[in-house]
Amino acid sequence: MIDTLDREVRDGEERMRLEVTAHGLGVLTLCRPEKLNGWSWESSRQLGLLADRIRFDDAIRSVLLRAEGRAFCAGIDVTAPGGALTGRSPAERTHRYYEGIRWAHERFAAFARLPQPVVAAVQGYCLGFGFELALMADIRIAARDAVFALPETGIGVAVDAGGDLRIARDAGAGWAKLLALTGRRIDAPTAERLGLVQQVVSVDELEERARELADEIAANAPLAVRAVKRNIDAFADAGLAEALDRTALAAALTLTSEDAREGYTAKAARRPPTFDGA
């Protein structure tokens, strides 16, 4: 796992970058297009660092979350260093995953609970953690080529960052279960119909339309905008913190299971997995 005490981002190791426009817009860009912006422990660390910077920057009145390349985020980067945690026993390994996921949840909470509203611009693959990250934004604009899915159960692990909970909040428990239990992919119009994205535009229009919306929010009174976001989140996210702790434990248990080992092995070999519940 990464060094959680490191407060810097080394040159060449950027998973995302932050730019601030003259109009009060913070543009947070996932910048590893060659990896389809795959997620890692290091990505979570950098998200937390940049969320802290955004939070206390009065010049930033709204945030645009975007990504370079043909995918928003295709999920976990299984090739990233430190991806798999070890331990002297299954219990210690499970404990380390549990604490690691709880640590990641704290980074995600810093982002999801930013006082400034976040508009996500989503194109291409938005899978696994990529879908979960987009769901942490306040408003989502999707290109017509966007594809959304939570494929975790197909490789033997539980959804670990609360994406299924946020789908239940926004679209209802039935849709959360259908998507998370099957891993089924949905297109942008379907995501819009379910309320998981608020607008679908052409690929060419995505950047402009998302920026226009974020700029429109940034032009309004900052204290009023932040109060409205806090009030809505307090209502919508009631019970989320407790559910996320259960999510961390479920993810830790499944990540250390034999089913997860089989799921990842089968995926690498491009064959159907055989799960036995162990």
CSV table of C-alpha atoms in Angstrom, one decimal:
chain,number,residue,atom,x,y,z
A,1,MET,CA,0.0,0.0,0.0
A,2,ILE,CA,1.1,3.6,-0.5
A,3,ASP,CA,2.7,5.9,2.1
A,4,THR,CA,-0.3,7.5,3.7
A,5,LEU,CA,1.8,10.2,5.4
A,6,ASP,CA,3.3,11.5,2.1
A,7,ARG,CA,1.6,14.9,1.4
A,8,GLU,CA,3.2,15.5,-2.0
A,9,VAL,CA,2.7,14.1,-5.6
A,10,ARG,CA,6.0,13.2,-7.3
A,11,ASP,CA,6.6,14.4,-10.9
A,12,GLY,CA,5.4,11.8,-13.3
A,13,GLU,CA,3.2,10.1,-10.7
A,14,GLU,CA,0.1,12.3,-11.1
A,15,ARG,CA,-3.2,10.5,-11.3
A,16,MET,CA,-5.1,13.7,-11.4
A,17,ARG,CA,-4.4,17.4,-11.6
A,18,LEU,CA,-6.2,20.6,-10.5
A,19,GLU,CA,-6.5,23.9,-12.4
A,20,VAL,CA,-8.4,26.9,-11.2
A,21,THR,CA,-9.9,29.3,-13.8
A,22,ALA,CA,-10.4,33.0,-13.5
A,23,HIS,CA,-14.1,32.4,-13.1
A,24,GLY,CA,-13.9,30.4,-9.9
A,25,LEU,CA,-14.0,27.0,-11.4
A,26,GLY,CA,-11.7,24.2,-10.1
A,27,VAL,CA,-11.1,21.7,-12.9
A,28,LEU,CA,-10.1,18.3,-11.5
A,29,THR,CA,-8.8,16.1,-14.3
A,30,LEU,CA,-8.1,12.3,-14.3
A,31,CYS,CA,-4.9,12.3,-16.3
A,32,ARG,CA,-3.8,8.7,-17.1
A,33,PRO,CA,-5.6,8.1,-20.4
A,34,GLU,CA,-3.1,5.3,-21.4
A,35,LYS,CA,-4.4,3.3,-18.4
A,36,LEU,CA,-8.0,4.3,-19.1
A,37,ASN,CA,-7.7,6.4,-15.8
A,38,GLY,CA,-7.6,3.1,-13.8
A,39,TRP,CA,-7.9,3.7,-10.0
A,40,SER,CA,-5.3,2.7,-7.3
A,41,TRP,CA,-4.4,3.3,-3.7
A,42,GLU,CA,-2.3,6.2,-5.0
A,43,SER,CA,-5.2,7.7,-6.8
A,44,SER,CA,-7.2,7.7,-3.6
A,45,ARG,CA,-4.4,9.4,-1.8
A,46,GLN,CA,-4.2,12.1,-4.4
A,47,LEU,CA,-7.9,12.6,-4.5
A,48,GLY,CA,-7.8,13.3,-0.7
A,49,LEU,CA,-4.9,15.8,-1.1
A,50,LEU,CA,-6.6,17.7,-3.9
A,51,ALA,CA,-10.0,17.7,-2.0
A,52,ASP,CA,-8.3,19.4,0.9
A,53,ARG,CA,-6.8,22.0,-1.3
A,54,ILE,CA,-10.2,22.7,-3.0
A,55,ARG,CA,-12.0,22.8,0.3
A,56,PHE,CA,-10.0,25.7,1.7
A,57,ASP,CA,-9.6,27.7,-1.6
A,58,ASP,CA,-12.1,30.5,-1.5
A,59,ALA,CA,-11.3,31.2,-5.2
A,60,ILE,CA,-13.0,27.9,-6.1
A,61,ARG,CA,-16.8,28.2,-6.2
A,62,SER,CA,-17.6,25.0,-8.1
A,63,VAL,CA,-15.7,21.9,-9.4
A,64,LEU,CA,-15.6,20.2,-12.8
A,65,LEU,CA,-14.5,16.6,-12.5
A,66,ARG,CA,-13.4,15.3,-16.0
A,67,ALA,CA,-11.1,12.8,-17.5
A,68,GLU,CA,-8.6,12.7,-20.4
A,69,GLY,CA,-8.9,10.1,-23.1
A,70,ARG,CA,-11.6,7.8,-24.3
A,71,ALA,CA,-12.7,6.6,-20.8
A,72,PHE,CA,-13.7,8.4,-17.7
A,73,CYS,CA,-12.4,5.6,-15.5
A,74,ALA,CA,-12.4,1.9,-16.3
A,75,GLY,CA,-12.2,0.8,-12.7
A,76,ILE,CA,-9.3,-0.5,-10.6
A,77,ASP,CA,-5.9,-0.7,-12.1
A,78,VAL,CA,-4.9,-4.2,-11.2
A,79,THR,CA,-1.3,-3.5,-12.4
A,80,ALA,CA,-0.7,-0.7,-9.9
A,81,PRO,CA,2.0,-1.3,-7.3
A,82,GLY,CA,0.7,-2.3,-3.8
A,83,GLY,CA,-2.7,-3.3,-5.1
A,84,ALA,CA,-3.0,-6.5,-3.2
A,85,LEU,CA,-2.4,-6.4,0.6
A,86,THR,CA,-0.7,-9.3,2.4
A,87,GLY,CA,-0.7,-10.6,5.9
A,88,ARG,CA,0.7,-13.4,8.1
A,89,SER,CA,-2.7,-14.9,8.4
A,90,PRO,CA,-6.1,-14.6,6.7
A,91,ALA,CA,-7.4,-12.6,9.7
A,92,GLU,CA,-4.5,-10.1,9.5
A,93,ARG,CA,-4.9,-9.8,5.7
A,94,THR,CA,-8.7,-9.1,6.2
A,95,HIS,CA,-7.9,-6.6,8.9
A,96,ARG,CA,-5.5,-4.8,6.6
A,97,TYR,CA,-8.0,-4.6,3.8
A,98,TYR,CA,-10.7,-3.4,6.2
A,99,GLU,CA,-8.4,-0.5,7.5
A,100,GLY,CA,-7.2,0.2,4.0
A,101,ILE,CA,-10.7,0.5,2.6
A,102,ARG,CA,-11.8,2.6,5.6
A,103,TRP,CA,-8.8,4.9,4.9
A,104,ALA,CA,-9.9,5.2,1.2
A,105,HIS,CA,-13.5,6.0,2.3
A,106,GLU,CA,-12.1,8.9,4.3
A,107,ARG,CA,-10.4,10.3,1.1
A,108,PHE,CA,-13.7,9.8,-0.8
A,109,ALA,CA,-15.7,11.5,1.9
A,110,ALA,CA,-13.4,14.5,1.8
A,111,PHE,CA,-14.2,14.7,-1.9
A,112,ALA,CA,-17.9,13.9,-1.7
A,113,ARG,CA,-18.4,16.4,1.1
A,114,LEU,CA,-16.7,19.3,-0.5
A,115,PRO,CA,-18.5,22.5,0.3
A,116,GLN,CA,-18.3,23.4,-3.4
A,117,PRO,CA,-20.7,21.6,-5.8
A,118,VAL,CA,-19.1,19.1,-8.2
A,119,VAL,CA,-20.2,18.5,-11.8
A,120,ALA,CA,-18.9,15.3,-13.4
A,121,ALA,CA,-18.4,15.0,-17.1
A,122,VAL,CA,-18.4,11.4,-18.1
A,123,GLN,CA,-17.3,9.8,-21.4
A,124,GLY,CA,-16.6,6.2,-22.5
A,125,TYR,CA,-16.1,3.5,-19.9
A,126,CYS,CA,-17.3,4.4,-16.4
A,127,LEU,CA,-16.9,1.1,-14.7
A,128,GLY,CA,-16.5,-0.2,-11.1
A,129,PHE,CA,-14.8,2.5,-9.1
A,130,GLY,CA,-15.1,4.9,-12.0
A,131,PHE,CA,-18.9,4.7,-11.7
A,132,GLU,CA,-18.6,5.1,-7.9
A,133,LEU,CA,-16.5,8.2,-8.3
A,134,ALA,CA,-19.0,9.8,-10.7
A,135,LEU,CA,-21.7,9.0,-8.2
A,136,MET,CA,-19.8,11.1,-5.6
A,137,ALA,CA,-20.3,14.2,-7.7
A,138,ASP,CA,-23.4,16.3,-7.2
A,139,ILE,CA,-24.5,16.5,-10.8
A,140,ARG,CA,-23.5,14.2,-13.7
A,141,ILE,CA,-23.4,15.0,-17.4
A,142,ALA,CA,-22.7,12.0,-19.7
A,143,ALA,CA,-21.6,11.7,-23.3
A,144,ARG,CA,-23.7,9.4,-25.4
A,145,ASP,CA,-20.9,6.9,-25.6
A,146,ALA,CA,-20.7,6.6,-21.8
A,147,VAL,CA,-21.1,3.0,-20.4
A,148,PHE,CA,-21.8,2.4,-16.7
A,149,ALA,CA,-21.4,-0.8,-14.6
A,150,LEU,CA,-20.5,-2.2,-11.2
A,151,PRO,CA,-18.9,-5.5,-12.3
A,152,GLU,CA,-17.4,-6.5,-8.8
A,153,THR,CA,-19.6,-9.5,-8.0
A,154,GLY,CA,-18.5,-11.1,-11.3
A,155,ILE,CA,-14.9,-11.3,-10.0
A,156,GLY,CA,-15.9,-12.3,-6.5
A,157,VAL,CA,-15.8,-9.1,-4.5
A,158,ALA,CA,-18.3,-6.7,-2.9
A,159,VAL,CA,-18.8,-3.2,-4.2
A,160,ASP,CA,-16.3,-1.3,-1.9
A,161,ALA,CA,-16.8,2.4,-2.3
A,162,GLY,CA,-20.5,2.8,-1.8
A,163,GLY,CA,-21.6,3.0,-5.4
A,164,ASP,CA,-24.5,0.5,-4.8
A,165,LEU,CA,-25.7,2.6,-1.9
A,166,ARG,CA,-25.7,5.8,-3.9
A,167,ILE,CA,-27.6,4.1,-6.7
A,168,ALA,CA,-30.1,2.9,-4.1
A,169,ARG,CA,-30.4,6.5,-2.9
A,170,ASP,CA,-30.8,8.0,-6.4
A,171,ALA,CA,-32.6,5.3,-8.4
A,172,GLY,CA,-34.1,3.0,-5.7
A,173,ALA,CA,-33.0,-0.3,-4.1
A,174,GLY,CA,-34.3,-2.5,-6.9
A,175,TRP,CA,-32.1,-0.9,-9.5
A,176,ALA,CA,-29.1,-0.9,-7.1
A,177,LYS,CA,-29.6,-4.6,-6.6
A,178,LEU,CA,-30.1,-5.3,-10.3
A,179,LEU,CA,-27.0,-3.4,-11.4
A,180,ALA,CA,-24.7,-4.6,-8.5
A,181,LEU,CA,-25.9,-8.2,-8.4
A,182,THR,CA,-25.6,-8.7,-12.1
A,183,GLY,CA,-22.7,-6.4,-13.1
A,184,ARG,CA,-24.9,-5.5,-16.1
A,185,ARG,CA,-23.7,-2.5,-18.2
A,186,ILE,CA,-26.1,0.4,-19.0
A,187,ASP,CA,-25.8,3.1,-21.6
A,188,ALA,CA,-26.1,6.9,-21.0
A,189,PRO,CA,-29.8,7.2,-21.9
A,190,THR,CA,-30.7,4.4,-19.4
A,191,ALA,CA,-28.6,6.0,-16.7
A,192,GLU,CA,-30.4,9.3,-17.4
A,193,ARG,CA,-33.8,7.6,-17.2
A,194,LEU,CA,-32.8,6.1,-13.8
A,195,GLY,CA,-31.7,9.5,-12.5
A,196,LEU,CA,-28.0,8.5,-12.2
A,197,VAL,CA,-27.1,11.2,-14.7
A,198,GLN,CA,-28.9,14.5,-15.2
A,199,GLN,CA,-28.1,15.2,-18.8
A,200,VAL,CA,-26.9,13.3,-21.9
A,201,VAL,CA,-25.1,15.2,-24.7
A,202,SER,CA,-23.0,14.3,-27.7
A,203,VAL,CA,-19.3,13.5,-27.2
A,204,ASP,CA,-18.3,16.7,-28.9
A,205,GLU,CA,-20.5,18.8,-26.6
A,206,LEU,CA,-19.6,17.1,-23.3
A,207,GLU,CA,-16.8,19.4,-22.2
A,208,GLU,CA,-18.6,22.6,-23.1
A,209,ARG,CA,-21.9,21.7,-21.6
A,210,ALA,CA,-20.4,20.5,-18.3
A,211,ARG,CA,-18.2,23.6,-18.0
A,212,GLU,CA,-21.2,25.8,-18.7
A,213,LEU,CA,-23.2,24.2,-15.9
A,214,ALA,CA,-20.3,24.4,-13.4
A,215,ASP,CA,-19.7,28.0,-14.4
A,216,GLU,CA,-23.4,28.8,-13.9
A,217,ILE,CA,-23.2,27.4,-10.3
A,218,ALA,CA,-19.9,29.3,-9.7
A,219,ALA,CA,-21.6,32.6,-10.6
A,220,ASN,CA,-24.2,32.2,-7.8
A,221,ALA,CA,-23.7,33.4,-4.2
A,222,PRO,CA,-21.1,31.0,-2.6
A,223,LEU,CA,-22.6,30.9,0.9
A,224,ALA,CA,-26.1,30.1,-0.4
A,225,VAL,CA,-24.8,27.5,-2.9
A,226,ARG,CA,-22.8,25.7,-0.1
A,227,ALA,CA,-25.8,25.8,2.3
A,228,VAL,CA,-28.1,24.3,-0.3
A,229,LYS,CA,-25.6,21.5,-1.0
A,230,ARG,CA,-25.2,20.7,2.7
A,231,ASN,CA,-28.9,20.7,3.3
A,232,ILE,CA,-29.7,18.3,0.4
A,233,ASP,CA,-26.8,16.0,1.3
A,234,ALA,CA,-27.9,15.9,5.0
A,235,PHE,CA,-31.3,14.6,3.8
A,236,ALA,CA,-30.1,12.3,1.0
A,237,ASP,CA,-27.2,10.8,2.8
A,238,ALA,CA,-28.9,9.9,6.1
A,239,GLY,CA,-27.5,6.6,7.2
A,240,LEU,CA,-24.7,6.5,4.6
A,241,ALA,CA,-21.8,6.6,7.0
A,242,GLU,CA,-23.0,3.5,8.9
A,243,ALA,CA,-23.7,1.7,5.6
A,244,LEU,CA,-20.2,2.5,4.3
A,245,ASP,CA,-18.6,0.9,7.4
A,246,ARG,CA,-20.5,-2.3,6.6
A,247,THR,CA,-19.4,-1.9,3.0
A,248,ALA,CA,-15.7,-1.7,4.1
A,249,LEU,CA,-16.1,-4.9,6.1
A,250,ALA,CA,-17.9,-6.8,3.3
A,251,ALA,CA,-15.2,-5.7,0.8
A,252,ALA,CA,-12.4,-6.8,3.1
A,253,LEU,CA,-13.9,-10.2,3.6
A,254,THR,CA,-14.6,-10.8,0.0
A,255,LEU,CA,-11.2,-9.5,-1.2
A,256,THR,CA,-9.5,-12.1,0.9
A,257,SER,CA,-11.8,-14.9,-0.2
A,258,GLU,CA,-10.9,-17.8,-2.5
A,259,ASP,CA,-13.7,-16.7,-4.8
A,260,ALA,CA,-11.9,-13.4,-5.3
A,261,ARG,CA,-8.7,-15.2,-6.1
A,262,GLU,CA,-10.6,-17.3,-8.7
A,263,GLY,CA,-12.4,-14.3,-10.1
A,264,TYR,CA,-9.2,-12.3,-10.8
A,265,THR,CA,-7.5,-15.5,-12.1
A,266,ALA,CA,-10.4,-16.2,-14.5
A,267,LYS,CA,-10.5,-12.6,-15.7
A,268,ALA,CA,-6.8,-12.6,-16.5
A,269,ALA,CA,-7.2,-15.9,-18.3
A,270,ARG,CA,-10.4,-14.7,-20.1
A,271,ARG,CA,-12.4,-17.6,-19.0
A,272,PRO,CA,-15.6,-17.9,-16.9
A,273,PRO,CA,-15.0,-18.1,-13.2
A,274,THR,CA,-16.1,-21.0,-11.0
A,275,PHE,CA,-17.2,-19.8,-7.6
A,276,ASP,CA,-17.9,-22.1,-4.6
A,277,GLY,CA,-18.6,-19.6,-1.8
A,278,ALA,CA,-15.3,-19.9,0.0
